[in-house]
mmCIF file of C-alpha atoms in Angstrom:
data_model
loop_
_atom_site.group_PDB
_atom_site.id
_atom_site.type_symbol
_atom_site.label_atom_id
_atom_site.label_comp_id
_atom_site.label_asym_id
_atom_site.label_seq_id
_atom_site.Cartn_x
_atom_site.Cartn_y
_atom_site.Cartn_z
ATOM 1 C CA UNK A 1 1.513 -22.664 -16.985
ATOM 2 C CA UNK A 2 4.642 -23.593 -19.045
ATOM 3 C CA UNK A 3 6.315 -26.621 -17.972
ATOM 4 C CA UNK A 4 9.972 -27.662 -18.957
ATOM 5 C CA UNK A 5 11.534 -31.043 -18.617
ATOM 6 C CA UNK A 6 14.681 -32.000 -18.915
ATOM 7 C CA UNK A 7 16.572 -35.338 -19.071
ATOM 8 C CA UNK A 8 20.118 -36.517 -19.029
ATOM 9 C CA UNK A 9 21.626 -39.552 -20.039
ATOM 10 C CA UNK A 10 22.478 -41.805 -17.607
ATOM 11 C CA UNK A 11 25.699 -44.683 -17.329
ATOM 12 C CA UNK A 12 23.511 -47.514 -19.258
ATOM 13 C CA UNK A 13 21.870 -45.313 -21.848
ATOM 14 C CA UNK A 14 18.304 -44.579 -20.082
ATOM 15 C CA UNK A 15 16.942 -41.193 -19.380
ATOM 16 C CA UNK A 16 17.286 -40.406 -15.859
ATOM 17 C CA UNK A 17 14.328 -37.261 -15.353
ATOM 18 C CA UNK A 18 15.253 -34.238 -13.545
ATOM 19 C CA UNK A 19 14.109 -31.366 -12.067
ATOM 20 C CA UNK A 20 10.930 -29.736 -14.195
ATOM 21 C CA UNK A 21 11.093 -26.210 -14.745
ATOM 22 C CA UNK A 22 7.316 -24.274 -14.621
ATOM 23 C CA UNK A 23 6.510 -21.257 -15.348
ATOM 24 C CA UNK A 24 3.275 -19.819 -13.716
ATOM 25 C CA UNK A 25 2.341 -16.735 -15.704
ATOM 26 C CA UNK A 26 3.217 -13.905 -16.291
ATOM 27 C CA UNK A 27 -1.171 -14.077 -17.823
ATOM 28 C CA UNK A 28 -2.688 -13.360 -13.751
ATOM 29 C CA UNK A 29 -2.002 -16.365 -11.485
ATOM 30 C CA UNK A 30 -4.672 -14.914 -9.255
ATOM 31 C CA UNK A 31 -6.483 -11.368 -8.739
ATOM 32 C CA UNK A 32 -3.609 -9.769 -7.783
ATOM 33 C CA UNK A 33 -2.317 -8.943 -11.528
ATOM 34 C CA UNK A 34 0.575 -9.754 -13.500
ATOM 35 C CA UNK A 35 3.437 -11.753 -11.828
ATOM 36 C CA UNK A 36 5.478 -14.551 -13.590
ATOM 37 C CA UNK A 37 6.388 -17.261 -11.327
ATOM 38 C CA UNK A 38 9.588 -19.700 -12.613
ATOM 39 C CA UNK A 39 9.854 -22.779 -10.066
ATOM 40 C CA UNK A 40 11.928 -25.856 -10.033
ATOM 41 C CA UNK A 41 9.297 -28.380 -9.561
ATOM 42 C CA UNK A 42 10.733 -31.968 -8.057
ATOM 43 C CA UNK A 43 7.410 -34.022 -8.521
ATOM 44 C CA UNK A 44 5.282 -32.343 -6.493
ATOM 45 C CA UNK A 45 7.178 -30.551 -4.194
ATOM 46 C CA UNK A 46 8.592 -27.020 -4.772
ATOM 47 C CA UNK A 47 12.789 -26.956 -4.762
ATOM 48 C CA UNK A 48 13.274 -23.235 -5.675
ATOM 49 C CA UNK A 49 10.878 -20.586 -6.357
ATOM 50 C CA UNK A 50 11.957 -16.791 -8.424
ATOM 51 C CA UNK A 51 8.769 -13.872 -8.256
ATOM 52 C CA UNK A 52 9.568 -12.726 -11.875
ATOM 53 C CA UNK A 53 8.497 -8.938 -12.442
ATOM 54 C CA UNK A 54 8.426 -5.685 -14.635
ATOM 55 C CA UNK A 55 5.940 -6.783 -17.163
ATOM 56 C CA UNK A 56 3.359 -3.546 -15.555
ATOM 57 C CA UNK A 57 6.640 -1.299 -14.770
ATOM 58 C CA UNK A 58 5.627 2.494 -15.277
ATOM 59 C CA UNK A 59 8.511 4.517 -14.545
ATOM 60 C CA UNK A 60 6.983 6.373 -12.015
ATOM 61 C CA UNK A 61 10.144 7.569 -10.559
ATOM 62 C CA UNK A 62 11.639 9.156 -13.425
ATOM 63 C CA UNK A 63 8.530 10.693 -14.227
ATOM 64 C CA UNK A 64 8.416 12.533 -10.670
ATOM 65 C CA UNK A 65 11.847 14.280 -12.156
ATOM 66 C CA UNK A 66 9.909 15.884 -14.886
ATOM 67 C CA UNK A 67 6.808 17.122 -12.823
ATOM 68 C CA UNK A 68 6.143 20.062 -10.353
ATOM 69 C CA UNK A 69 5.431 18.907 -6.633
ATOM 70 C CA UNK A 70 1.488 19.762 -7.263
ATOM 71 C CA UNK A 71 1.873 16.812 -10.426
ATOM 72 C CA UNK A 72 3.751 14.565 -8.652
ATOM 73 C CA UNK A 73 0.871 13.734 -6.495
ATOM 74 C CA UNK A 74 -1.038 12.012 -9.183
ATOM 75 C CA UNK A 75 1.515 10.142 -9.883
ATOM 76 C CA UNK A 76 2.296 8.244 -6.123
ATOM 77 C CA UNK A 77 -1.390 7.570 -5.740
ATOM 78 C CA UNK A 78 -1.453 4.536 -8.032
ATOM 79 C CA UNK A 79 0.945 2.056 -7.776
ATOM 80 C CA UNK A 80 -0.530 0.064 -5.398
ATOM 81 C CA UNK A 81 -4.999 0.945 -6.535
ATOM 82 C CA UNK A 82 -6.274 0.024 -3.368
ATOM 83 C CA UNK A 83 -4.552 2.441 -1.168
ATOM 84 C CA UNK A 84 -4.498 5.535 -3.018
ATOM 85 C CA UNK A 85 -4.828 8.184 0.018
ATOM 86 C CA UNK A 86 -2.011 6.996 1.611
ATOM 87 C CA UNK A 87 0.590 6.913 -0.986
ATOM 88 C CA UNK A 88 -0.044 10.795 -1.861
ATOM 89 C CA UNK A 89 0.273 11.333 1.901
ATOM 90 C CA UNK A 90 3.538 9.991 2.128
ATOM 91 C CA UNK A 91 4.881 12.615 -0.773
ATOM 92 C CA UNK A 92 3.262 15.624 0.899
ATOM 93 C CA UNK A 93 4.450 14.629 4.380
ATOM 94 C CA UNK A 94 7.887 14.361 2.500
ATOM 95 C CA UNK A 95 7.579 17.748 0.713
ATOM 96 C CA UNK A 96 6.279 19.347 3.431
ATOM 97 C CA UNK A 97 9.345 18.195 5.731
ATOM 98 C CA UNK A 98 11.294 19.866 3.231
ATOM 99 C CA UNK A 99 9.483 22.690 3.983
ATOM 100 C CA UNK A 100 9.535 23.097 7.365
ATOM 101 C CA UNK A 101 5.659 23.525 7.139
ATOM 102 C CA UNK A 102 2.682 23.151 9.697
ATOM 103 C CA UNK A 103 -0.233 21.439 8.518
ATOM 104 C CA UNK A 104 -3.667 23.242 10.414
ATOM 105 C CA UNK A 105 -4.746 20.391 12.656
ATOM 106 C CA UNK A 106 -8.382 20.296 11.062
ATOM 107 C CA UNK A 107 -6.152 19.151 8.276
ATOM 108 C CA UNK A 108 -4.055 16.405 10.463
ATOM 109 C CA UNK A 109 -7.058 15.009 11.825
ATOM 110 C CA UNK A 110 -8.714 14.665 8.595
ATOM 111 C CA UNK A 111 -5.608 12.372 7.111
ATOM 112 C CA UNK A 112 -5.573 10.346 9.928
ATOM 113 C CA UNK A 113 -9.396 9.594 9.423
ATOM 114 C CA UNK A 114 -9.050 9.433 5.634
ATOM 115 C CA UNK A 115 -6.484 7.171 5.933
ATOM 116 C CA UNK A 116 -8.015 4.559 7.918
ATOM 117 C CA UNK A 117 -10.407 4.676 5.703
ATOM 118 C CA UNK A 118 -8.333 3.668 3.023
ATOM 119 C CA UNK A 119 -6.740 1.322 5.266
ATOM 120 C CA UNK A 120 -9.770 -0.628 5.828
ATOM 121 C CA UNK A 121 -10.976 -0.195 2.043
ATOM 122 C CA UNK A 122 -7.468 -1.840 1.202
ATOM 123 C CA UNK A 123 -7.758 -4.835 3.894
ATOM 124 C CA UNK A 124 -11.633 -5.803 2.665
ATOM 125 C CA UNK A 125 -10.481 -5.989 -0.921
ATOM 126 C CA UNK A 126 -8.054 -9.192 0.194
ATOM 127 C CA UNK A 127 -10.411 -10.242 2.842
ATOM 128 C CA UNK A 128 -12.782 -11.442 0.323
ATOM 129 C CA UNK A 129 -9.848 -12.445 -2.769
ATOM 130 C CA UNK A 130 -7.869 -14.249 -0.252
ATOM 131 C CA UNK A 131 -10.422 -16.866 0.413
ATOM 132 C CA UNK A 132 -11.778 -16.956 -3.375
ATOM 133 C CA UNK A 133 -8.124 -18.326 -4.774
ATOM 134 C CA UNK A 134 -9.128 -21.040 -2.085
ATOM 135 C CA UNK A 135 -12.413 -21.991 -4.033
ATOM 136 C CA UNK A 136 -14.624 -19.728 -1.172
ATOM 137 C CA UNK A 137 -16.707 -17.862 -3.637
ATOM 138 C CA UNK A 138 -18.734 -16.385 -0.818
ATOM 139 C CA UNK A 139 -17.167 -13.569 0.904
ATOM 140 C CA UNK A 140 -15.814 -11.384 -1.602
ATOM 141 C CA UNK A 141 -19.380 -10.491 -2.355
ATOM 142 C CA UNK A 142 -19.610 -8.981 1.698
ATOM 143 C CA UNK A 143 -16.323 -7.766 1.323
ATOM 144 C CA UNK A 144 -17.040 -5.816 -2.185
ATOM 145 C CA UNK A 145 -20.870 -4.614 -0.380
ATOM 146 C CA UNK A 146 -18.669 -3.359 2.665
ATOM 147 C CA UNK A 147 -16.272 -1.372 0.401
ATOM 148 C CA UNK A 148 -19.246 0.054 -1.449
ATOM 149 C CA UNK A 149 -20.329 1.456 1.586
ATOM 150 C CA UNK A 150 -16.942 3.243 2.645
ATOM 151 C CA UNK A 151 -16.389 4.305 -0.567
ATOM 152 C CA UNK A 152 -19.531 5.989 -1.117
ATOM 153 C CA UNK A 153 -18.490 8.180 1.441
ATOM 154 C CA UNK A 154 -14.707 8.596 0.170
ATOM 155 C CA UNK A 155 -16.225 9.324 -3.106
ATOM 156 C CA UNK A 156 -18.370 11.802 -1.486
ATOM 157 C CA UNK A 157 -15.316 14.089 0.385
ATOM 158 C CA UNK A 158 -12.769 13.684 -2.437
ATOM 159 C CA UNK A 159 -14.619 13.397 -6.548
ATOM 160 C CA UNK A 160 -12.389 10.030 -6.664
ATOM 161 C CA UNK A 161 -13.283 6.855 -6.372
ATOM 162 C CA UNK A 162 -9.944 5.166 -6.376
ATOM 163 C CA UNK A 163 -7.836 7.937 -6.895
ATOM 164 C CA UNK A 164 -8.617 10.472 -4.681
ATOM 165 C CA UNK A 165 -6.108 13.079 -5.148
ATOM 166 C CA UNK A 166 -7.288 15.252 -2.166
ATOM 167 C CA UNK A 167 -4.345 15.801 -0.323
ATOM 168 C CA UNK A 168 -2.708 18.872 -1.530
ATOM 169 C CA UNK A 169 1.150 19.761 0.119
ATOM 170 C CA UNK A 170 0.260 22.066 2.764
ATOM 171 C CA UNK A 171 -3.128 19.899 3.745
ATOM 172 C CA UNK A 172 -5.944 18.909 1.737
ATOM 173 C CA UNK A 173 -7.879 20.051 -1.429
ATOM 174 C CA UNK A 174 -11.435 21.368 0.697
ATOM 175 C CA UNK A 175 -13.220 20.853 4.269
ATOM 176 C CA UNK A 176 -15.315 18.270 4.488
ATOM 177 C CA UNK A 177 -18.604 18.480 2.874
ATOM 178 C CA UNK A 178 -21.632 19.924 5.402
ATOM 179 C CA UNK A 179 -23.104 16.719 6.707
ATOM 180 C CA UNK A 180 -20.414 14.424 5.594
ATOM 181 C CA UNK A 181 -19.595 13.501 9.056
ATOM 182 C CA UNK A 182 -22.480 12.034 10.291
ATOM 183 C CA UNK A 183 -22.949 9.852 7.382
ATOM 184 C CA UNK A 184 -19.220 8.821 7.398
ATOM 185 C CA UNK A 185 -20.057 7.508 10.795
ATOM 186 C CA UNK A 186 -23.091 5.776 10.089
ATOM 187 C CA UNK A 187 -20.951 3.841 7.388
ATOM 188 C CA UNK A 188 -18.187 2.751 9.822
ATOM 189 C CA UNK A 189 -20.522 1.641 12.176
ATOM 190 C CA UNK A 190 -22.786 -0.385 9.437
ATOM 191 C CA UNK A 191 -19.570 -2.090 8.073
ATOM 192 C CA UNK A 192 -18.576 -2.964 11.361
ATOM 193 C CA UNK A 193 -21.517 -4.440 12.596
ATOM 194 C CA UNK A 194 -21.429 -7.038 9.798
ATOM 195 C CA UNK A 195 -17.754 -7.663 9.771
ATOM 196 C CA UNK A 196 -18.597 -10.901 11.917
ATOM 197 C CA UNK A 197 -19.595 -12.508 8.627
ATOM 198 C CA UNK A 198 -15.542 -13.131 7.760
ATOM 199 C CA UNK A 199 -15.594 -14.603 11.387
ATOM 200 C CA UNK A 200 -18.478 -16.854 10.110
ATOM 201 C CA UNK A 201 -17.862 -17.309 7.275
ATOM 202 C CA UNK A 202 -13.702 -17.732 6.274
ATOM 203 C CA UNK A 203 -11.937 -18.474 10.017
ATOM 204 C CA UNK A 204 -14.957 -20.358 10.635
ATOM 205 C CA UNK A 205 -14.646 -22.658 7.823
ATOM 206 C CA UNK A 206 -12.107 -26.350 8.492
ATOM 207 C CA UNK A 207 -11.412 -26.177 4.709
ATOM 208 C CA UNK A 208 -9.986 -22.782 5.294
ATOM 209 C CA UNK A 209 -8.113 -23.544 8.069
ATOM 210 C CA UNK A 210 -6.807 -26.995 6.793
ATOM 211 C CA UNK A 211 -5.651 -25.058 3.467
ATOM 212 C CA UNK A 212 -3.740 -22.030 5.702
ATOM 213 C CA UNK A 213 -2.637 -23.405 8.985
ATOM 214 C CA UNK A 214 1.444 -24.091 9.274
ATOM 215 C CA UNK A 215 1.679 -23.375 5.296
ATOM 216 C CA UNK A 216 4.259 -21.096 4.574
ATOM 217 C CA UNK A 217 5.613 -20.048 7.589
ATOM 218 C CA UNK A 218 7.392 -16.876 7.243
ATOM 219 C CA UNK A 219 10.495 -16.829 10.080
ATOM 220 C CA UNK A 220 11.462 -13.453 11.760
ATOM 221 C CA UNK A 221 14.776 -13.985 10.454
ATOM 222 C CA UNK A 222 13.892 -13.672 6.588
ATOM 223 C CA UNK A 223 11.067 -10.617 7.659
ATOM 224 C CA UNK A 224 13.927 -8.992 8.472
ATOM 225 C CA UNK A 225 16.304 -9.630 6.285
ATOM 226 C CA UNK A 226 14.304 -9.481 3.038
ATOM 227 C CA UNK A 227 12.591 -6.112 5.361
ATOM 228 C CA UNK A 228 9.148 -7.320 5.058
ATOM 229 C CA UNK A 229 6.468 -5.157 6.688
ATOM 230 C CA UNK A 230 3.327 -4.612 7.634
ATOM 231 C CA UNK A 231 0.637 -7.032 8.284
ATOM 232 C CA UNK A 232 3.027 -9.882 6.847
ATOM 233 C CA UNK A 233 5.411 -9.024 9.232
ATOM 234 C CA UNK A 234 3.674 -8.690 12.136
ATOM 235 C CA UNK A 235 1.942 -12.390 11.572
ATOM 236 C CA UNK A 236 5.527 -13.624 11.979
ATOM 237 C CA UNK A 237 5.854 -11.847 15.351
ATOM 238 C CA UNK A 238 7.797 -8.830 14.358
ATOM 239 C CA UNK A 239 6.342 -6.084 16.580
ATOM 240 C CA UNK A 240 7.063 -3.039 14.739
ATOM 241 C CA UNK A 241 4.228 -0.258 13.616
ATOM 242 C CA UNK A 242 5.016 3.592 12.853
ATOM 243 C CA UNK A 243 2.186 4.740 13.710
ATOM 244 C CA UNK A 244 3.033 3.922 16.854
ATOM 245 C CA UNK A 245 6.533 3.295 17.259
ATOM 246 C CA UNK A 246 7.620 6.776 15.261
ATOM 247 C CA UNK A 247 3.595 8.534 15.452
ATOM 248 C CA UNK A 248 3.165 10.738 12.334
ATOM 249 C CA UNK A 249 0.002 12.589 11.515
ATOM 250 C CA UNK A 250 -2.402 12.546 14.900
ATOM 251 C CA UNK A 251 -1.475 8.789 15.612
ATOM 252 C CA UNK A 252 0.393 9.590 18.799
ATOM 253 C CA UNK A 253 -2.547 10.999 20.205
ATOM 254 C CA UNK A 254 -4.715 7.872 19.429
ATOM 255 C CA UNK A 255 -2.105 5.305 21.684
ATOM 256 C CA UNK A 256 -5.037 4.303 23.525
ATOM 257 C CA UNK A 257 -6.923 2.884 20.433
ATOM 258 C CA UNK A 258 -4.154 1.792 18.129
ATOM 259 C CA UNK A 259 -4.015 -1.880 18.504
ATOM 260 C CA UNK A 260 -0.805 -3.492 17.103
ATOM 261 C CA UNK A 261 -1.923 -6.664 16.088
ATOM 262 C CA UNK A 262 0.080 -10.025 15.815
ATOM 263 C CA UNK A 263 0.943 -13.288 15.685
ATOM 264 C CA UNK A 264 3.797 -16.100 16.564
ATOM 265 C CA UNK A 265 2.602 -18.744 13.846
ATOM 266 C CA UNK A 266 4.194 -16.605 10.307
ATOM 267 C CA UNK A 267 1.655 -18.782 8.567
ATOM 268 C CA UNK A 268 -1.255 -18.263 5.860
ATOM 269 C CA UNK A 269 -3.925 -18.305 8.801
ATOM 270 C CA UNK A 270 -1.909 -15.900 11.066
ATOM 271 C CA UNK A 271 -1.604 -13.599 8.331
ATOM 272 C CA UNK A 272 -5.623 -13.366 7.477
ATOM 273 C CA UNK A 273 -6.047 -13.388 10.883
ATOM 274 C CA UNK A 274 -3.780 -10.215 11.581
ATOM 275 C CA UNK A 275 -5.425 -8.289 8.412
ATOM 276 C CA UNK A 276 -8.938 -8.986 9.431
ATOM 277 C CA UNK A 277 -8.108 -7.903 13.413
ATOM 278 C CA UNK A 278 -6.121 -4.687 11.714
ATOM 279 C CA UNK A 279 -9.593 -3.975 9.624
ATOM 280 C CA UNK A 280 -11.621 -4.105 12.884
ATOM 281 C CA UNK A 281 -9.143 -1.631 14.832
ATOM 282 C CA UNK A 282 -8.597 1.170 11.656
ATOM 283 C CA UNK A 283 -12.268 1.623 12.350
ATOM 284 C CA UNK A 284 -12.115 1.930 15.959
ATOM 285 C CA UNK A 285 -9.675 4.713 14.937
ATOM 286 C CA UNK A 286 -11.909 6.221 12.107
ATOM 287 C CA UNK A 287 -14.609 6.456 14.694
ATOM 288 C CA UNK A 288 -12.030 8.041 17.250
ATOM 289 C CA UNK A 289 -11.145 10.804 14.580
ATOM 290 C CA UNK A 290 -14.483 11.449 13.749
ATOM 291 C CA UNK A 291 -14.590 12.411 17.603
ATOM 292 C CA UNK A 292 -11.921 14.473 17.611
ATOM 293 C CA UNK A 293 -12.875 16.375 14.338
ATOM 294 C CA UNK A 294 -16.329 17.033 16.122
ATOM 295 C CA UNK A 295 -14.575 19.041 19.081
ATOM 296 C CA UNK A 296 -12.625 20.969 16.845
ATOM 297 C CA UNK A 297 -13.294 24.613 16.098
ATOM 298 C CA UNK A 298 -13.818 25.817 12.188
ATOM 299 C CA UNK A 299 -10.766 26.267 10.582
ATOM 300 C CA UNK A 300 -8.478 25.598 7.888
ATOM 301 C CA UNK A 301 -7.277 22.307 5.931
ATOM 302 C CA UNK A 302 -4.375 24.086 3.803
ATOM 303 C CA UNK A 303 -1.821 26.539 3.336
ATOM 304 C CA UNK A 304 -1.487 29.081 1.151
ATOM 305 C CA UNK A 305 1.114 28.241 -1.086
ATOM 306 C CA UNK A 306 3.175 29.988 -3.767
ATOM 307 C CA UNK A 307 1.700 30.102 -7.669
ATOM 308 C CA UNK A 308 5.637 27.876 -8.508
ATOM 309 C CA UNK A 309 5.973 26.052 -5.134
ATOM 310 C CA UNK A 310 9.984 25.209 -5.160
ATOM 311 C CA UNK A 311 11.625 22.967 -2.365
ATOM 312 C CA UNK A 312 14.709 24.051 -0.848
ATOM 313 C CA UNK A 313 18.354 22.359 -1.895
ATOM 314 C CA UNK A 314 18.180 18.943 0.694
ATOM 315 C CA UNK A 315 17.068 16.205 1.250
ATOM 316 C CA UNK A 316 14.707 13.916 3.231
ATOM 317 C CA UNK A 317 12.727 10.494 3.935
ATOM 318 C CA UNK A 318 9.826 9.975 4.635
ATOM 319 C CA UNK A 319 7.490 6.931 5.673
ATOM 320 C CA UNK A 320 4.642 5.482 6.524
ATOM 321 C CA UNK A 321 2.547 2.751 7.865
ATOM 322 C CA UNK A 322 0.942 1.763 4.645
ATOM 323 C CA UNK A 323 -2.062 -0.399 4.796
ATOM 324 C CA UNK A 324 0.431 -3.467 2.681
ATOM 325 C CA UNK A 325 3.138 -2.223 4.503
ATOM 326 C CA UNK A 326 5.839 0.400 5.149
ATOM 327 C CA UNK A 327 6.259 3.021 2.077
ATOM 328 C CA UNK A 328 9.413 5.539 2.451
ATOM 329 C CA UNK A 329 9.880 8.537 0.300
ATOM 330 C CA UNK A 330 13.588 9.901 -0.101
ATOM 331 C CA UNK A 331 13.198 12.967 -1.949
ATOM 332 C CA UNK A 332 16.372 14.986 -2.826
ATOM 333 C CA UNK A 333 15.859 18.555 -4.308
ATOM 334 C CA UNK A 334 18.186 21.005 -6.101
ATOM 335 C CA UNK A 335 16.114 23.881 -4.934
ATOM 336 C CA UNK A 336 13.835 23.563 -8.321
ATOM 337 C CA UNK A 337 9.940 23.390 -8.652
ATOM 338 C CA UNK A 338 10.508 19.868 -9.543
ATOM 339 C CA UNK A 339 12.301 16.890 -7.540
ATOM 340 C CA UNK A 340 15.785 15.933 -8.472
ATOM 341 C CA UNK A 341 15.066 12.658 -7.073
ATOM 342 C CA UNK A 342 12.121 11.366 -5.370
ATOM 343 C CA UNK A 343 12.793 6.732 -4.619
ATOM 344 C CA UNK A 344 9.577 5.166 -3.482
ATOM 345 C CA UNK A 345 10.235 2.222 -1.468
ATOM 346 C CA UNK A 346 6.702 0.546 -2.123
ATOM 347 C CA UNK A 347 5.955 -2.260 0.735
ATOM 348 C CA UNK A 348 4.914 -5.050 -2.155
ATOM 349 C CA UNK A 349 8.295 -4.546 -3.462
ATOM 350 C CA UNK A 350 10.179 -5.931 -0.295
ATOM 351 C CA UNK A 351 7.413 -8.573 0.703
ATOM 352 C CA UNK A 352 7.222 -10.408 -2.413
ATOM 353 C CA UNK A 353 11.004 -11.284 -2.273
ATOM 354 C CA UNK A 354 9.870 -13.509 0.487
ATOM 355 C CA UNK A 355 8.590 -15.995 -1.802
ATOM 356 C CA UNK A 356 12.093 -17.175 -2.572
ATOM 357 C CA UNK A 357 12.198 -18.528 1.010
ATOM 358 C CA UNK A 358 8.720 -19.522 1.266
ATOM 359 C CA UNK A 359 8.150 -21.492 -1.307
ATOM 360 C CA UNK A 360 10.742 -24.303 -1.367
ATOM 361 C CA UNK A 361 9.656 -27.357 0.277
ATOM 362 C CA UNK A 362 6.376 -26.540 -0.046
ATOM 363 C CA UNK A 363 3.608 -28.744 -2.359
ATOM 364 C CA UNK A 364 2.376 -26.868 -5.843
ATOM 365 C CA UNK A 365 -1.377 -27.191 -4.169
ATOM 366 C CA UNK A 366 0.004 -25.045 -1.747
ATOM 367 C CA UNK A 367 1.724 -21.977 -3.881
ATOM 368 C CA UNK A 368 -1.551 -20.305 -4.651
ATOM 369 C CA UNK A 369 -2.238 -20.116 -0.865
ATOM 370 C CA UNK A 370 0.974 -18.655 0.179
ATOM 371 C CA UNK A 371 1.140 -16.375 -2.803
ATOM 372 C CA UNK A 372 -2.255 -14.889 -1.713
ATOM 373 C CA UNK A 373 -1.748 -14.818 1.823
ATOM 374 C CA UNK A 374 1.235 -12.277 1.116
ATOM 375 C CA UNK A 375 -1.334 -9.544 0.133
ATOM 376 C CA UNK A 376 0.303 -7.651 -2.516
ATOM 377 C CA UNK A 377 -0.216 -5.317 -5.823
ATOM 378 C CA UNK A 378 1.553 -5.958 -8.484
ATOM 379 C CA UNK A 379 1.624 -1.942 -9.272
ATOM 380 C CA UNK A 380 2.787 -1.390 -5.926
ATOM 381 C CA UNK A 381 6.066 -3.966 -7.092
ATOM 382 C CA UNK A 382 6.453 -2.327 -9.998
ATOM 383 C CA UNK A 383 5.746 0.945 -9.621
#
């Protein structure tokens, strides 16, 4: 932390203090990674807050102009680590629009599942950082056991343990592995029957509470206009999820299990409380998939595709329901084996704008709460 004073001189020749000027990083200010926060402190008390970022920026977008739509793949999958699956699924669904092609449903089925997967692998990571910048030491250790036990079997159907790179445009790399299904669902139902312990443990806990309840409340007015999404969003009482308000993938046919969880309070408790009731539905839906994937005959999980795979002249967007939020992917194509232009619209990038509205009028004691409770990557901001 950097503080900055400055004085003035008043009428009769004393200082008269002003405003102080800290600067909160950009070295980590909590797990999330590197973020450089420059407030205007008045004593104690927070008058105006400015998320300074770019110090991770990797160009990723200019890079997808100089690689083939097979490269480009490894290149979505990491801006925000935790949720890896999903962002190359939004690129193939995006390419493959482009294409007009069908994905085999073995293939559609298998997303979905893989996905919520990653979903829930995302949602435990902050489950157990979120109460650690609080001084709770104790759950991240369940949370990182519970992700071990997920990703075992992640690791198992892809090679990758945080980048998977297994979808493919046209489906996915391979079928699942002879047996993998069976222990995939013995690992959703052991993480689930122990997911009680955040219950226990974090909501449970009056220091907890008394550090998130009614601090920063987010409105519906700025989720929408600074186009926050996902679980922040939804805290605040903005009812709005793709998968099933515009169903992608096999998510229309899971209505009856998709819960859309949220809140009225837009504060730091609301938000936990929204990502930790989102963890336990994603594997109510992993288990339904696993169902589904049972009754279906052998079959396929890609297309064949062309040795140079070239999209025609266009363009389309595409988007999902990200675990952090909503990702879109407008990719424009001259008709070559590589994009012209491919924008990600990464949901960290819109949601940490927020803390220019959160923030004021709040106490310094409280910043690290609400900067945590708004669940970002850094990688996923700067892509």
């Amino acid at each position: 932390m950097t503080p900055t004073t400055e004085t003035m001189v008043g009428i009769g020749g004393a200082a008269e203090s002003t405003d102080m000027v800290l600067n909160i990083g950009p070295q980590h200010p909590s797990t999330h990674g590197v973020l450089r926060l420059r407030l205007v402190l008045d004593g104690e008390r927070i008058q105006h807050a400015e998320p300074v970022i770019g110090y991770m920026h990797r160009g990723a977008e200019k890079l997808f102009e100089a690689r083939d739509y097979r490269q480009i793949i490894m290149l979505a999958n990491r801006h925000d680590w935790l949720s890896a699956f999903s962002n190359e699924l939004g690129v193939v669904l995006g390419v493959e629009r482009m294409l007009g092609m069908e994905v085999p449903p073995r293939a559609v089925w298998t997303r979905t599942l893989l996905a919520e997967l990653n979903r829930v692998l995302n949602h435990l990571m902050f489950l157990g950082s979120y109460p650690l910048e609080l001084g709770g030491i104790t759950p991240v250790f369940y949370a990182f056991r519970e992700r071990e036990v997920l990703q075992n079997v992640m690791e198992e159907v892809s090679g990758g343990r945080m980048h998977y790179m297994f979808n493919r445009v046209g489906g996915l790399k391979e079928d699942l592995p002879a047996g993998w299904a069976a222990r995939a669902r013995a690992a959703v139902a052991a993480v689930r029957s122990r997911m009680d312990r955040f219950d226990d443990l974090v909501l449970g806990n009056e220091i907890f509470r008394g550090r998130t309840r009614g601090v920063g409340v987010l409105a519906p007015e700025a989720v929408h206009a600074y186009g926050v999404s996902g679980p922040i969003a939804r805290a605040s009482g903005v009812d709005f999820d793709l998968r099933r308000d515009e169903p992608y993938l096999a998510y229309g046919e899971l209505r009856d299990t998709l819960k859309v969880v949220t809140r009225k309070e837009g504060d730091c408790l609301a938000r936990f409380e929204v990502l930790l009731e989102q963890t336990h539905n994603a594997l109510d839906l992993a288990d339904a998939c696993l169902d589904r994937l049972a009754e279906l005959p052998p079959g396929p999980v890609n297309q064949r595709l062309p040795k140079v795979l070239k999209a025609p002249e266009g363009h389309t967007y595409a988007w999902t329901e990200n675990p952090l939020g909503i990702n879109g992917y407008y990719l424009v194509s001259k008709g070559e084996k590589t994009p012209y232009r491919l924008k990600l619209r990464s949901a960290s990038y819109n949601n940490i704008q927020a803390l220019a509205v959160l923030l004021p009028g709040t106490l310094v004691a409280d910043m690290v709460a609400i900067l945590g409770s708004l669940f970002f990557v850094v990688g996923d901001i700067d892509k």
